[in-house]
C-alpha cells in the first residue's frame, strides 16, 4: 500500500533571504521535529536546492539495530514523497557482524525519518512552501518576533582522552598497521559536558556564521538536537547516478594570503594526506560496485582542494550508474558507513575503533539528509557536529583523524582540535581546553 501525501504549494520571491530563513527556523523550533539543510550557497553541480526546511510529522519511523534498513525500505515504499531523517554510525552492526558497547549518553534512535507536514525549499531568491495551507505557514513565519540570541554559560567541557593517552592509543593503532591488520583508520575522540544548558537555535546560528559549510544541518527530534557544520557529502543520487565525495586531508587556514596559499599547496603535495585520500577512494569505489552497473564506477575528481573558513580539505568525487534493481535504501546500505569515517579494510578498521575509542559514535559519523519524490536523495557525513540531549543536559561532539603508517600522533591530536575549532569557539572554550 502507498500512502499519498497531498500537499499544496506556493512560490514567492524574497529580498531578504537570510531574514526569512532566520524567521523560518524560529517558527520550526516550535515543532517537536524539524530538519534544516543548508548549502550556504556553495557552488555544487549536484545540488538541487540551496535550503530545505521540513517541520512537523505526518508519518515517522524510529528504528533500532536489527531490521532498521528493512523497516525504512517499507516506510519509503509507503511514502514516496519528501522524507528527511538520519542514519547513525552504529547501523554498521546491522550490516556486518559487529557490536558497540562504548558509552552512550545521548540516546538517539539508530535510525529516524519522517514525512513532514510542511516543507520549505529555497533556490536562489525563490522560496517554495509546500503544505496543506502554505499561506498560513508564510503568515506564521513572517509574524515571528525579533529573535534574541542566548550565549552558553559555564559549559564545563571535558575530553575522554588526555593528550598523552591519545598519543599512546594512536601508537597502538599504528602497531596494528605495522602488523598488516589495517592500512588506514579513522580514530575519534569525544569532548563532552554534563549539566549543560544551551539554546540550540542560538548555538546553531552562531556555528553556521563562524563555519558555513555546504552540508550544514540542524535537526530536532523532541529533546534531542543535531547541530552540524559538515563540509562532506556521503552519498547522493541524481537520476541513475550515484555520487560520493569522501574527504581525507586537512590543513589550516591563515589570515595572511601567502601563508594560506602555502598551507593549501602543502596539503596538495603532502604524501601522507594523498595516501589516505587514495586509500579511501579505493574503498568507496569498491562499495559503489555493490550498486553499480558493470564498468561504470569512475573517479570523477581526485585530490581536489576546497577551502572552508577554518580548514582546507582534500575532496575526491567517485560516481557510478546505479543498477536498475537497486533501491534508494539499498544503495545507502551498500556503502554504509562511509569510508572516510571507517578505514581499510573496512570491517577490521571498524572492529579496532570499537576497541580503542571510548564513546559510542551514534549520530556522529552517520548521515543526515532527504529522499525526494523523484527518487533522488542526498546525505551528508555527520562531522563538525554538536549533539545535545536537552532532558539529560548532555552535550557532546567528536573529532577524528586518519591514522596511517606515517601518522604523527601529536599532529593527529592537533588536527582533531583544528577540526573542532568552530565548535570550541561557539561554546566559549578558547584558551581553556581540553580538560579530562
CSV table of C-alpha atoms in Angstrom, one decimal, residues 154-432:
chain,number,residue,atom,x,y,z
A,154,UNK,CA,29.5,27.8,32.3
A,155,UNK,CA,30.0,24.9,29.8
A,156,UNK,CA,32.4,22.6,31.7
A,157,UNK,CA,33.8,20.8,28.6
A,158,UNK,CA,35.9,17.7,29.1
A,159,UNK,CA,37.7,15.2,27.0
A,160,UNK,CA,37.6,11.4,27.1
A,161,UNK,CA,41.4,11.3,26.4
A,162,UNK,CA,44.3,13.2,27.9
A,163,UNK,CA,46.7,14.2,25.2
A,164,UNK,CA,49.3,11.6,26.4
A,165,UNK,CA,46.5,8.9,26.4
A,166,UNK,CA,45.5,9.9,22.9
A,167,UNK,CA,49.1,9.7,21.6
A,168,UNK,CA,49.6,6.3,23.3
A,169,UNK,CA,46.5,5.0,21.7
A,170,UNK,CA,47.5,6.2,18.2
A,171,UNK,CA,50.8,4.4,18.6
A,172,UNK,CA,48.9,1.2,19.5
A,173,UNK,CA,46.8,1.7,16.4
A,174,UNK,CA,49.9,2.1,14.3
A,175,UNK,CA,51.2,-1.2,15.7
A,176,UNK,CA,48.2,-2.8,14.0
A,177,UNK,CA,49.1,-1.1,10.8
A,178,UNK,CA,52.7,-2.3,11.1
A,179,UNK,CA,51.3,-5.9,11.5
A,180,UNK,CA,49.1,-5.5,8.5
A,181,UNK,CA,45.8,-5.7,10.3
A,182,UNK,CA,44.6,-2.5,8.7
A,183,UNK,CA,46.1,0.1,6.3
A,184,UNK,CA,44.2,3.2,7.5
A,185,UNK,CA,41.6,4.0,10.1
A,186,UNK,CA,39.6,7.0,11.4
A,187,UNK,CA,40.2,7.3,15.2
A,188,UNK,CA,37.8,9.5,17.0
A,189,UNK,CA,37.6,11.1,20.5
A,190,UNK,CA,34.7,12.7,22.3
A,191,UNK,CA,34.5,16.1,24.0
A,192,UNK,CA,31.5,16.4,26.3
A,193,UNK,CA,29.8,18.4,29.0
A,194,UNK,CA,27.4,17.3,31.7
A,195,UNK,CA,24.8,19.6,33.2
A,196,UNK,CA,25.0,21.8,30.1
A,197,UNK,CA,22.2,24.3,29.4
A,198,UNK,CA,22.2,25.8,25.9
A,199,UNK,CA,19.8,27.4,23.4
A,200,UNK,CA,20.2,25.1,20.4
A,201,UNK,CA,18.9,27.7,17.9
A,202,UNK,CA,21.4,30.3,19.1
A,203,UNK,CA,24.3,27.9,19.1
A,204,UNK,CA,23.4,26.7,15.6
A,205,UNK,CA,23.1,30.1,14.1
A,206,UNK,CA,26.4,31.2,15.6
A,207,UNK,CA,28.1,27.9,14.4
A,208,UNK,CA,26.7,28.5,10.9
A,209,UNK,CA,28.0,32.1,10.9
A,210,UNK,CA,31.5,31.0,12.0
A,211,UNK,CA,31.7,27.9,9.9
A,212,UNK,CA,29.3,28.0,7.0
A,213,UNK,CA,29.7,24.7,5.1
A,214,UNK,CA,27.9,23.1,2.2
A,215,UNK,CA,26.2,20.2,4.1
A,216,UNK,CA,25.1,22.1,7.2
A,217,UNK,CA,22.2,20.6,9.0
A,218,UNK,CA,20.1,21.3,12.1
A,219,UNK,CA,17.8,18.5,13.4
A,220,UNK,CA,15.4,18.5,16.3
A,221,UNK,CA,13.9,15.2,17.5
A,222,UNK,CA,11.9,16.2,20.5
A,223,UNK,CA,14.5,16.7,23.3
A,224,UNK,CA,17.5,15.8,21.1
A,225,UNK,CA,19.4,18.1,18.8
A,226,UNK,CA,21.9,17.8,16.0
A,227,UNK,CA,23.8,21.0,15.1
A,228,UNK,CA,26.1,20.2,12.1
A,229,UNK,CA,28.6,22.3,10.1
A,230,UNK,CA,29.5,19.4,7.8
A,231,UNK,CA,31.6,20.0,4.7
A,232,UNK,CA,31.2,16.5,3.4
A,233,UNK,CA,28.7,14.6,1.2
A,234,UNK,CA,28.3,10.9,1.9
A,235,UNK,CA,26.1,9.8,-1.0
A,236,UNK,CA,23.7,11.4,-3.4
A,237,UNK,CA,21.5,10.0,-6.2
A,238,UNK,CA,20.7,12.1,-9.3
A,239,UNK,CA,18.6,10.2,-11.9
A,240,UNK,CA,20.6,7.0,-12.4
A,241,UNK,CA,23.9,8.4,-11.0
A,242,UNK,CA,25.3,7.8,-7.5
A,243,UNK,CA,27.8,10.4,-6.2
A,244,UNK,CA,30.1,10.0,-3.2
A,245,UNK,CA,32.6,12.7,-2.2
A,246,UNK,CA,34.9,11.5,0.6
A,247,UNK,CA,37.1,14.0,2.5
A,248,UNK,CA,40.6,12.9,3.5
A,249,UNK,CA,43.3,15.5,4.0
A,250,UNK,CA,43.2,18.7,6.1
A,251,UNK,CA,45.3,21.8,6.5
A,252,UNK,CA,44.9,25.0,8.5
A,253,UNK,CA,43.6,28.3,7.1
A,254,UNK,CA,45.6,31.5,7.7
A,255,UNK,CA,44.7,35.2,7.7
A,256,UNK,CA,47.8,36.0,5.6
A,257,UNK,CA,47.0,35.2,1.9
A,258,UNK,CA,50.5,34.0,1.1
A,259,UNK,CA,50.7,31.7,4.2
A,260,UNK,CA,47.2,30.4,3.5
A,261,UNK,CA,48.2,29.6,-0.1
A,262,UNK,CA,51.3,27.8,1.2
A,263,UNK,CA,49.1,25.7,3.5
A,264,UNK,CA,46.9,24.8,0.6
A,265,UNK,CA,49.9,23.8,-1.6
A,266,UNK,CA,51.4,21.8,1.2
A,267,UNK,CA,48.2,19.8,1.5
A,268,UNK,CA,48.1,19.3,-2.2
A,269,UNK,CA,51.6,17.7,-2.2
A,270,UNK,CA,51.6,16.0,1.3
A,271,UNK,CA,52.4,12.3,0.8
A,272,UNK,CA,50.5,11.2,3.9
A,273,UNK,CA,47.4,13.1,3.0
A,274,UNK,CA,47.5,11.9,-0.6
A,275,UNK,CA,47.9,8.3,0.6
A,276,UNK,CA,45.0,8.4,3.0
A,277,UNK,CA,42.8,10.0,0.4
A,278,UNK,CA,43.5,7.5,-2.3
A,279,UNK,CA,43.0,4.5,0.0
A,280,UNK,CA,39.5,5.8,1.0
A,281,UNK,CA,38.7,6.5,-2.7
A,282,UNK,CA,39.6,2.8,-3.4
A,283,UNK,CA,37.3,1.8,-0.6
A,284,UNK,CA,34.4,4.0,-1.9
A,285,UNK,CA,34.9,2.6,-5.4
A,286,UNK,CA,34.6,-0.9,-4.0
A,287,UNK,CA,31.5,0.0,-2.0
A,288,UNK,CA,29.8,1.5,-5.1
A,289,UNK,CA,30.4,-1.6,-7.2
A,290,UNK,CA,27.7,-3.3,-5.0
A,291,UNK,CA,25.1,-0.9,-6.5
A,292,UNK,CA,26.6,-0.1,-9.9
A,293,UNK,CA,26.1,-1.2,-13.4
A,294,UNK,CA,29.2,-3.1,-14.5
A,295,UNK,CA,32.1,-0.9,-15.5
A,296,UNK,CA,30.5,2.4,-14.5
A,297,UNK,CA,32.4,3.2,-11.3
A,298,UNK,CA,34.6,6.2,-12.0
A,299,UNK,CA,36.7,8.7,-10.1
A,300,UNK,CA,35.4,12.0,-11.4
A,301,UNK,CA,37.9,14.1,-9.4
A,302,UNK,CA,40.9,13.0,-7.4
A,303,UNK,CA,42.6,15.2,-4.7
A,304,UNK,CA,40.5,18.3,-5.2
A,305,UNK,CA,41.4,21.1,-2.8
A,306,UNK,CA,38.5,23.0,-1.3
A,307,UNK,CA,38.7,25.9,1.2
A,308,UNK,CA,36.3,26.5,4.1
A,309,UNK,CA,36.5,29.0,6.9
A,310,UNK,CA,38.7,27.0,9.3
A,311,UNK,CA,40.4,24.5,7.0
A,312,UNK,CA,41.4,23.5,3.5
A,313,UNK,CA,40.2,20.0,2.6
A,314,UNK,CA,41.2,17.4,0.1
A,315,UNK,CA,38.0,16.0,-1.6
A,316,UNK,CA,37.6,13.4,-4.2
A,317,UNK,CA,34.4,12.6,-6.2
A,318,UNK,CA,33.5,9.0,-7.1
A,319,UNK,CA,30.5,8.2,-9.3
A,320,UNK,CA,28.7,5.3,-10.9
A,321,UNK,CA,25.5,4.4,-12.7
A,322,UNK,CA,23.1,2.7,-10.3
A,323,UNK,CA,21.9,-0.8,-11.3
A,324,UNK,CA,18.2,-0.9,-12.2
A,325,UNK,CA,17.2,-3.3,-9.4
A,326,UNK,CA,18.9,-1.3,-6.6
A,327,UNK,CA,16.5,0.8,-4.4
A,328,UNK,CA,17.4,4.1,-2.7
A,329,UNK,CA,17.7,2.4,0.7
A,330,UNK,CA,19.8,-0.5,-0.7
A,331,UNK,CA,22.2,2.0,-2.4
A,332,UNK,CA,22.8,3.6,1.0
A,333,UNK,CA,23.1,0.3,2.9
A,334,UNK,CA,25.6,-0.9,0.3
A,335,UNK,CA,28.0,2.0,1.1
A,336,UNK,CA,27.3,2.5,4.8
A,337,UNK,CA,29.1,3.6,6.9
A,338,UNK,CA,31.0,6.0,4.7
A,339,UNK,CA,34.7,5.0,4.0
A,340,UNK,CA,36.1,8.4,5.2
A,341,UNK,CA,34.9,7.6,8.7
A,342,UNK,CA,35.9,3.9,8.8
A,343,UNK,CA,39.1,2.8,7.2
A,344,UNK,CA,40.5,-0.1,5.2
A,345,UNK,CA,39.9,-2.9,5.3
A,346,UNK,CA,36.6,-1.5,6.4
A,347,UNK,CA,35.4,-4.2,8.8
A,348,UNK,CA,38.7,-4.6,10.5
A,349,UNK,CA,39.0,-0.9,11.0
A,350,UNK,CA,35.6,-0.6,12.5
A,351,UNK,CA,36.3,-3.5,14.9
A,352,UNK,CA,39.5,-1.9,16.1
A,353,UNK,CA,38.0,1.5,16.6
A,354,UNK,CA,35.3,0.0,18.8
A,355,UNK,CA,38.2,-1.4,20.9
A,356,UNK,CA,40.2,1.8,21.2
A,357,UNK,CA,37.5,4.6,21.2
A,358,UNK,CA,35.8,5.4,24.5
A,359,UNK,CA,32.4,6.6,23.3
A,360,UNK,CA,29.7,5.1,21.0
A,361,UNK,CA,29.7,7.3,17.9
A,362,UNK,CA,25.9,7.3,17.4
A,363,UNK,CA,24.8,10.1,15.1
A,364,UNK,CA,28.4,11.2,14.7
A,365,UNK,CA,29.9,9.5,11.6
A,366,UNK,CA,26.3,8.9,10.5
A,367,UNK,CA,24.4,10.8,7.8
A,368,UNK,CA,21.5,13.3,7.6
A,369,UNK,CA,19.6,14.1,4.5
A,370,UNK,CA,16.5,13.6,2.4
A,371,UNK,CA,14.7,11.3,-0.1
A,372,UNK,CA,12.8,13.2,-2.8
A,373,UNK,CA,9.6,12.4,-4.7
A,374,UNK,CA,11.6,11.9,-7.9
A,375,UNK,CA,13.7,9.1,-6.5
A,376,UNK,CA,16.8,11.3,-5.8
A,377,UNK,CA,18.4,11.6,-2.4
A,378,UNK,CA,21.3,13.4,-0.7
A,379,UNK,CA,23.0,12.7,2.6
A,380,UNK,CA,25.9,14.3,4.4
A,381,UNK,CA,28.6,12.9,6.7
A,382,UNK,CA,27.9,14.0,10.3
A,383,UNK,CA,31.2,15.6,11.3
A,384,UNK,CA,32.0,19.1,12.8
A,385,UNK,CA,28.8,18.5,14.7
A,386,UNK,CA,27.4,19.3,18.2
A,387,UNK,CA,24.9,16.8,19.7
A,388,UNK,CA,22.7,17.7,22.6
A,389,UNK,CA,20.2,15.8,24.8
A,390,UNK,CA,18.2,18.6,26.5
A,391,UNK,CA,16.5,16.3,29.0
A,392,UNK,CA,19.8,14.8,30.1
A,393,UNK,CA,21.6,18.2,29.7
A,394,UNK,CA,24.4,16.3,28.0
A,395,UNK,CA,26.4,18.0,25.2
A,396,UNK,CA,28.8,16.1,23.0
A,397,UNK,CA,30.9,16.4,19.9
A,398,UNK,CA,33.6,14.2,18.4
A,399,UNK,CA,36.6,14.8,16.2
A,400,UNK,CA,38.7,12.2,14.4
A,401,UNK,CA,41.7,12.0,12.1
A,402,UNK,CA,43.1,9.3,9.7
A,403,UNK,CA,45.8,7.1,11.2
A,404,UNK,CA,48.2,5.6,8.7
A,405,UNK,CA,51.7,4.2,8.8
A,406,UNK,CA,53.2,7.7,8.5
A,407,UNK,CA,50.9,9.4,11.0
A,408,UNK,CA,52.5,11.6,13.7
A,409,UNK,CA,50.3,11.1,16.8
A,410,UNK,CA,50.9,14.7,18.1
A,411,UNK,CA,49.9,16.2,14.8
A,412,UNK,CA,46.8,14.0,14.6
A,413,UNK,CA,45.8,15.3,18.1
A,414,UNK,CA,46.3,18.9,16.9
A,415,UNK,CA,44.2,18.1,13.8
A,416,UNK,CA,41.3,17.0,16.0
A,417,UNK,CA,41.4,20.3,17.8
A,418,UNK,CA,41.6,22.2,14.5
A,419,UNK,CA,38.5,20.4,13.2
A,420,UNK,CA,36.8,21.2,16.5
A,421,UNK,CA,37.8,24.9,16.4
A,422,UNK,CA,34.5,26.4,15.3
A,423,UNK,CA,32.5,24.4,17.9
A,424,UNK,CA,35.0,25.3,20.7
A,425,UNK,CA,34.6,29.0,19.7
A,426,UNK,CA,30.8,28.8,19.8
A,427,UNK,CA,31.0,27.2,23.2
A,428,UNK,CA,33.4,29.9,24.5
A,429,UNK,CA,36.2,27.4,25.1
A,430,UNK,CA,39.2,29.2,23.6
A,431,UNK,CA,42.3,29.0,25.8
A,432,UNK,CA,40.8,26.8,28.5
